[in-house]
Coordinates of C-alpha atoms in Angstrom, one line a residue:
M280 CA -75.6 -13.5 -34.1
M281 CA -78.4 -11.0 -34.3
D282 CA -78.5 -7.3 -35.5
E283 CA -77.7 -5.1 -33.5
L284 CA -81.3 -3.6 -34.0
V285 CA -83.8 -6.6 -33.4
V286 CA -81.5 -6.7 -30.0
E287 CA -82.3 -3.7 -29.2
E288 CA -85.7 -3.4 -30.4
L289 CA -86.2 -6.5 -28.1
E290 CA -84.4 -5.4 -25.2
S291 CA -87.5 -2.1 -25.6
L292 CA -89.5 -4.1 -25.7
E293 CA -88.6 -6.1 -23.3
A294 CA -88.0 -2.4 -20.8
I295 CA -91.3 -1.5 -21.6
Y296 CA -93.6 -4.9 -21.7
P297 CA -92.0 -6.5 -18.2
D298 CA -94.5 -8.9 -18.5
L299 CA -95.2 -9.8 -21.7
L300 CA -92.3 -11.0 -23.8
K301 CA -90.9 -14.7 -22.9
R302 CA -87.6 -16.0 -25.2
D303 CA -86.9 -18.5 -25.6
D304 CA -84.7 -21.5 -25.9
A305 CA -83.7 -19.9 -28.7
E306 CA -82.2 -17.4 -30.0
N307 CA -83.9 -16.0 -32.3
I308 CA -87.1 -17.2 -31.1
F309 CA -90.4 -15.7 -28.2
V310 CA -93.5 -15.4 -27.2
M311 CA -95.3 -11.8 -26.6
K312 CA -98.9 -11.4 -25.0
V313 CA -100.2 -8.5 -27.2
P314 CA -100.8 -4.8 -25.4
Q315 CA -104.0 -4.4 -24.0
H316 CA -105.8 -7.7 -25.7
E317 CA -102.9 -9.8 -23.2
K318 CA -105.8 -13.4 -23.3
F319 CA -103.5 -13.4 -27.2
S320 CA -99.9 -15.2 -27.1
V321 CA -97.6 -13.9 -30.6
K322 CA -94.7 -17.0 -30.7
I323 CA -91.9 -15.1 -33.1
S324 CA -89.2 -15.9 -35.3
L325 CA -86.6 -13.2 -36.4
P326 CA -85.0 -14.7 -39.4
D327 CA -81.3 -14.6 -39.5
K328 CA -82.5 -12.1 -42.8
Y329 CA -84.8 -9.8 -40.4
P330 CA -84.3 -6.7 -40.8
A331 CA -82.7 -6.5 -43.8
T332 CA -84.6 -7.7 -46.4
E333 CA -87.0 -10.7 -44.2
A334 CA -89.9 -10.0 -42.5
P335 CA -90.3 -11.7 -38.9
H336 CA -92.6 -15.4 -39.4
V337 CA -95.6 -16.1 -36.8
L338 CA -95.2 -19.4 -36.1
E339 CA -98.5 -19.6 -33.7
V340 CA -100.8 -17.4 -31.7
S341 CA -102.5 -18.8 -29.3
V342 CA -105.7 -17.7 -26.9
A343 CA -106.7 -18.1 -22.9
Q344 CA -110.9 -19.0 -23.6
D345 CA -112.2 -20.9 -26.3
G346 CA -114.0 -20.0 -29.2
Y347 CA -111.6 -19.1 -31.7
D348 CA -109.1 -20.5 -34.7
T349 CA -106.4 -20.0 -33.9
R350 CA -104.7 -21.4 -37.4
Y351 CA -106.7 -17.1 -38.5
L352 CA -105.3 -15.8 -36.2
A353 CA -101.7 -17.2 -36.9
T354 CA -102.8 -16.2 -41.9
L355 CA -104.2 -12.9 -40.0
F356 CA -101.1 -12.2 -37.6
Q357 CA -98.6 -12.8 -40.6
E358 CA -100.1 -10.1 -42.7
V359 CA -100.2 -7.6 -39.6
M360 CA -97.0 -8.1 -39.6
D361 CA -95.7 -8.3 -43.1
S362 CA -97.9 -5.3 -44.1
M363 CA -95.8 -3.0 -41.5
F364 CA -92.7 -4.4 -42.4
H365 CA -90.9 -2.5 -44.4
E366 CA -86.8 -3.4 -45.6
G367 CA -83.8 -2.5 -43.8
S368 CA -86.3 -1.2 -41.0
V369 CA -87.4 -3.4 -37.2
C370 CA -90.9 -3.8 -37.4
I371 CA -92.2 -5.4 -34.6
F372 CA -93.4 -3.1 -32.5
D373 CA -95.3 -1.6 -35.0
F374 CA -96.2 -4.9 -35.6
F375 CA -98.7 -4.7 -31.6
T376 CA -100.0 -1.3 -32.2
E377 CA -101.2 -2.5 -35.4
L378 CA -102.7 -5.1 -32.9
D379 CA -104.9 -3.4 -31.2
G380 CA -106.8 -1.8 -33.7
V381 CA -107.5 -5.2 -35.8
L382 CA -108.3 -6.6 -32.3
F383 CA -111.2 -6.3 -30.9
D384 CA -111.5 -4.5 -27.6
D385 CA -110.9 -7.2 -25.1
E386 CA -112.7 -5.8 -21.6
E387 CA -116.0 -5.1 -23.1
A388 CA -115.5 -8.7 -25.2
D389 CA -115.3 -10.1 -21.8
N390 CA -117.7 -7.7 -20.1
A391 CA -119.7 -9.0 -23.6
A392 CA -119.4 -12.7 -22.8
A393 CA -120.3 -12.8 -19.9
Q394 CA -123.7 -11.0 -20.1
E395 CA -125.0 -13.0 -23.4
E396 CA -126.6 -15.9 -21.1
Q397 CA -128.5 -13.1 -19.2
I398 CA -129.5 -10.8 -21.6
D399 CA -133.0 -11.9 -23.4
S400 CA -133.3 -11.1 -27.4
T401 CA -136.9 -10.7 -27.0
Q402 CA -135.8 -7.4 -25.2
F403 CA -133.8 -5.3 -27.9
V404 CA -136.3 -2.9 -30.6
P405 CA -134.1 -2.5 -33.0
I406 CA -133.4 1.5 -33.3
D407 CA -133.0 0.9 -37.2
P408 CA -137.1 1.2 -38.6
F409 CA -136.7 -2.2 -41.2
E410 CA -137.3 -4.7 -39.6
G411 CA -135.3 -8.2 -39.5
W412 CA -132.2 -5.9 -38.2
T413 CA -130.3 -5.5 -35.0
A414 CA -128.5 -2.6 -33.6
S415 CA -125.3 -2.1 -31.5
D416 CA -125.7 1.3 -29.2
P417 CA -124.3 3.9 -30.7
I418 CA -120.0 5.7 -29.9
S419 CA -119.7 9.5 -30.0
D420 CA -116.0 10.0 -30.4
R421 CA -114.9 13.8 -31.0
G422 CA -117.6 14.1 -33.1
S423 CA -117.8 11.2 -34.9
T424 CA -120.6 9.0 -34.4
F425 CA -120.6 5.1 -34.5
M426 CA -123.4 2.6 -35.0
A427 CA -124.2 -1.3 -36.7
F428 CA -126.2 -3.1 -37.2
A429 CA -126.5 -6.8 -37.9
A430 CA -129.5 -9.6 -39.4
H431 CA -129.5 -13.2 -40.5
A432 CA -129.1 -13.7 -44.3
T433 CA -129.3 -16.7 -46.1
S434 CA -127.4 -15.8 -48.6
E435 CA -126.0 -13.2 -50.3
E436 CA -129.2 -11.6 -52.5
E437 CA -131.1 -11.4 -49.4
A438 CA -128.3 -9.7 -47.7
F439 CA -127.5 -7.4 -49.9
Q440 CA -131.8 -6.6 -50.4
M441 CA -131.4 -6.3 -46.8
L442 CA -129.6 -3.6 -47.2
D443 CA -130.3 -2.0 -49.9
H444 CA -133.3 -1.8 -48.4
L445 CA -131.4 -0.6 -44.7
K446 CA -130.0 2.8 -46.8
M447 CA -132.5 3.3 -47.6
D448 CA -133.5 5.3 -44.2
S449 CA -132.6 8.6 -44.7
K450 CA -130.7 8.6 -41.5
M451 CA -128.1 6.4 -43.2
R452 CA -128.7 8.3 -46.2
R453 CA -126.3 11.3 -44.0
A454 CA -123.5 8.2 -43.4
N455 CA -120.6 9.2 -44.6
H456 CA -119.6 5.3 -44.9
A457 CA -121.7 2.7 -44.5
M458 CA -118.7 -0.3 -44.2
C459 CA -120.2 -4.2 -44.3
A460 CA -118.9 -7.9 -44.2
W461 CA -120.7 -10.8 -45.5
R462 CA -120.5 -14.6 -43.7
I463 CA -122.5 -16.9 -45.6
K464 CA -123.3 -20.8 -45.9
K465 CA -125.3 -23.4 -47.0
Q466 CA -126.0 -26.3 -48.9
S467 CA -126.3 -27.2 -52.5
D468 CA -126.8 -30.2 -53.7
G469 CA -125.5 -31.8 -51.5
N470 CA -122.1 -29.8 -51.7
E471 CA -121.4 -27.0 -48.8
I472 CA -120.6 -23.4 -50.6
I473 CA -118.9 -20.6 -48.8
Y474 CA -119.8 -17.2 -49.3
Q475 CA -118.2 -14.6 -47.3
D476 CA -117.0 -10.2 -48.7
C477 CA -116.7 -7.1 -47.2
D478 CA -116.9 -3.7 -48.0
D479 CA -115.6 -0.4 -47.4
D480 CA -117.6 1.9 -48.3
G481 CA -114.6 4.0 -48.4
E482 CA -113.7 3.6 -44.5
T483 CA -110.4 1.8 -46.0
A484 CA -109.6 -1.2 -44.4
A485 CA -113.5 -0.9 -42.1
G486 CA -114.2 -4.1 -43.5
S487 CA -111.5 -6.6 -43.9
R488 CA -111.4 -5.3 -39.7
M489 CA -114.9 -6.1 -40.1
L490 CA -115.1 -10.2 -41.4
H491 CA -111.8 -10.1 -39.2
L492 CA -114.5 -10.0 -36.7
I493 CA -116.8 -12.6 -38.1
T494 CA -114.4 -14.8 -38.6
I495 CA -112.5 -14.7 -35.1
M496 CA -116.1 -14.5 -33.5
D497 CA -117.3 -17.5 -36.0
V498 CA -120.4 -16.7 -36.7
W499 CA -121.7 -17.6 -40.1
N500 CA -124.9 -16.1 -42.3
V501 CA -124.7 -12.4 -40.6
I502 CA -124.3 -9.8 -42.1
V503 CA -123.4 -6.2 -39.5
V504 CA -122.9 -3.7 -41.1
V505 CA -122.3 0.2 -39.8
A506 CA -122.2 2.9 -39.8
R507 CA -120.2 6.4 -39.3
W508 CA -121.0 9.6 -39.8
F509 CA -118.9 11.9 -39.7
G510 CA -117.8 15.5 -37.4
G511 CA -115.0 16.8 -38.7
V512 CA -112.0 15.9 -36.8
H513 CA -109.8 11.8 -37.2
I514 CA -109.5 9.7 -34.7
G515 CA -107.3 7.7 -36.2
P516 CA -106.9 4.5 -35.2
D517 CA -110.0 4.6 -32.1
R518 CA -112.3 4.6 -35.3
F519 CA -111.8 0.7 -36.2
K520 CA -112.0 0.5 -31.5
H521 CA -114.8 1.7 -32.2
I522 CA -116.1 0.0 -35.9
N523 CA -115.3 -3.9 -34.0
S524 CA -117.2 -3.4 -30.4
T525 CA -120.6 -1.9 -31.8
A526 CA -120.4 -4.5 -35.5
R527 CA -119.7 -7.4 -32.0
E528 CA -122.5 -5.6 -29.4
A529 CA -124.7 -6.1 -32.9
V530 CA -123.7 -9.3 -34.0
L531 CA -124.4 -11.0 -29.8
R532 CA -127.3 -8.6 -29.5
A533 CA -128.7 -10.4 -32.9
G534 CA -128.3 -13.7 -31.6
F535 CA -125.7 -14.9 -32.9
Q536 CA -123.4 -18.1 -31.0
P537 CA -119.5 -17.6 -31.1
T538 CA -118.2 -21.0 -31.9
K539 CA -116.7 -22.7 -29.0
K540 CA -113.1 -25.5 -30.1

C-alpha cells in the first residue's frame, strides 16, 4: 500500500499536469512527460521505502525525436532524482522542476533544429576576435549577460591553449565566470581515447550542465565556453537556461551536428 504522502504527491501532479502523467498497470509505476520539455518522457518506479529512506527509481527515458542517448539520459535523470531526495520527504515535483534547469529550452532547440539545414556556416563571423571560435548571440537578463563560444579541438592540449587564448581578450577578462566543457575523442595505437570534463569557474554546477548538454547532443572534438557578466541581480535557475541555450547555439553555429541514433 502506498504511503499517504506519495498518494497525495501523485494526486497533486495529476491535478497540476493532467495531460502529462499516466499510471502504469502496476500501482507503483507511472510515466510522465517532463513539463516544458514534453518530448522527454520518464518512467518512474516508487519503491516501498519511498519517501522514508529510498528515492524513486528512473526506469526509462524516452524522447520523441532522434539524436538522443536515452541510456545516458536515464542515468542523468536518476542523478537529478537522487540530488532532490531527502529521507522522509517526497521529491518528485522538485525533480521535474530541477529538470527544467538541466534540459535545454525545448522550443529554442526545435527552432534551431528546423533552421539548421538552412544555415550556411560561412555566413557566421565570430564576435570574439580570436580565430577558431564561433560565438552565440548574447542573452541579457536583469543586468547579466551570457555569451557562448564553441571551437573544434582534436586534443585536450589544443582545447586548453584555445581557452587560454580566449581569456586573454579584455572583454573576457571582465567576465565574472567563464565556465566550459569539452569532449575529445581520438585514436592512439589503434585504441580510442576519450577525454571529457568541465569547469564551473565559480558558477556552481554550470560546467556539469554544459557537459550534460554536449553529451546529450553527442558531439565530439568540441570545447564550449559560456561567459557571464554579472549585473548584480541574482536570477536563480534561469541562469542555467541561458547557459544551455547560448552553448547549444554556439555549438550548432560552429558546424557540429548532433548524432542521429
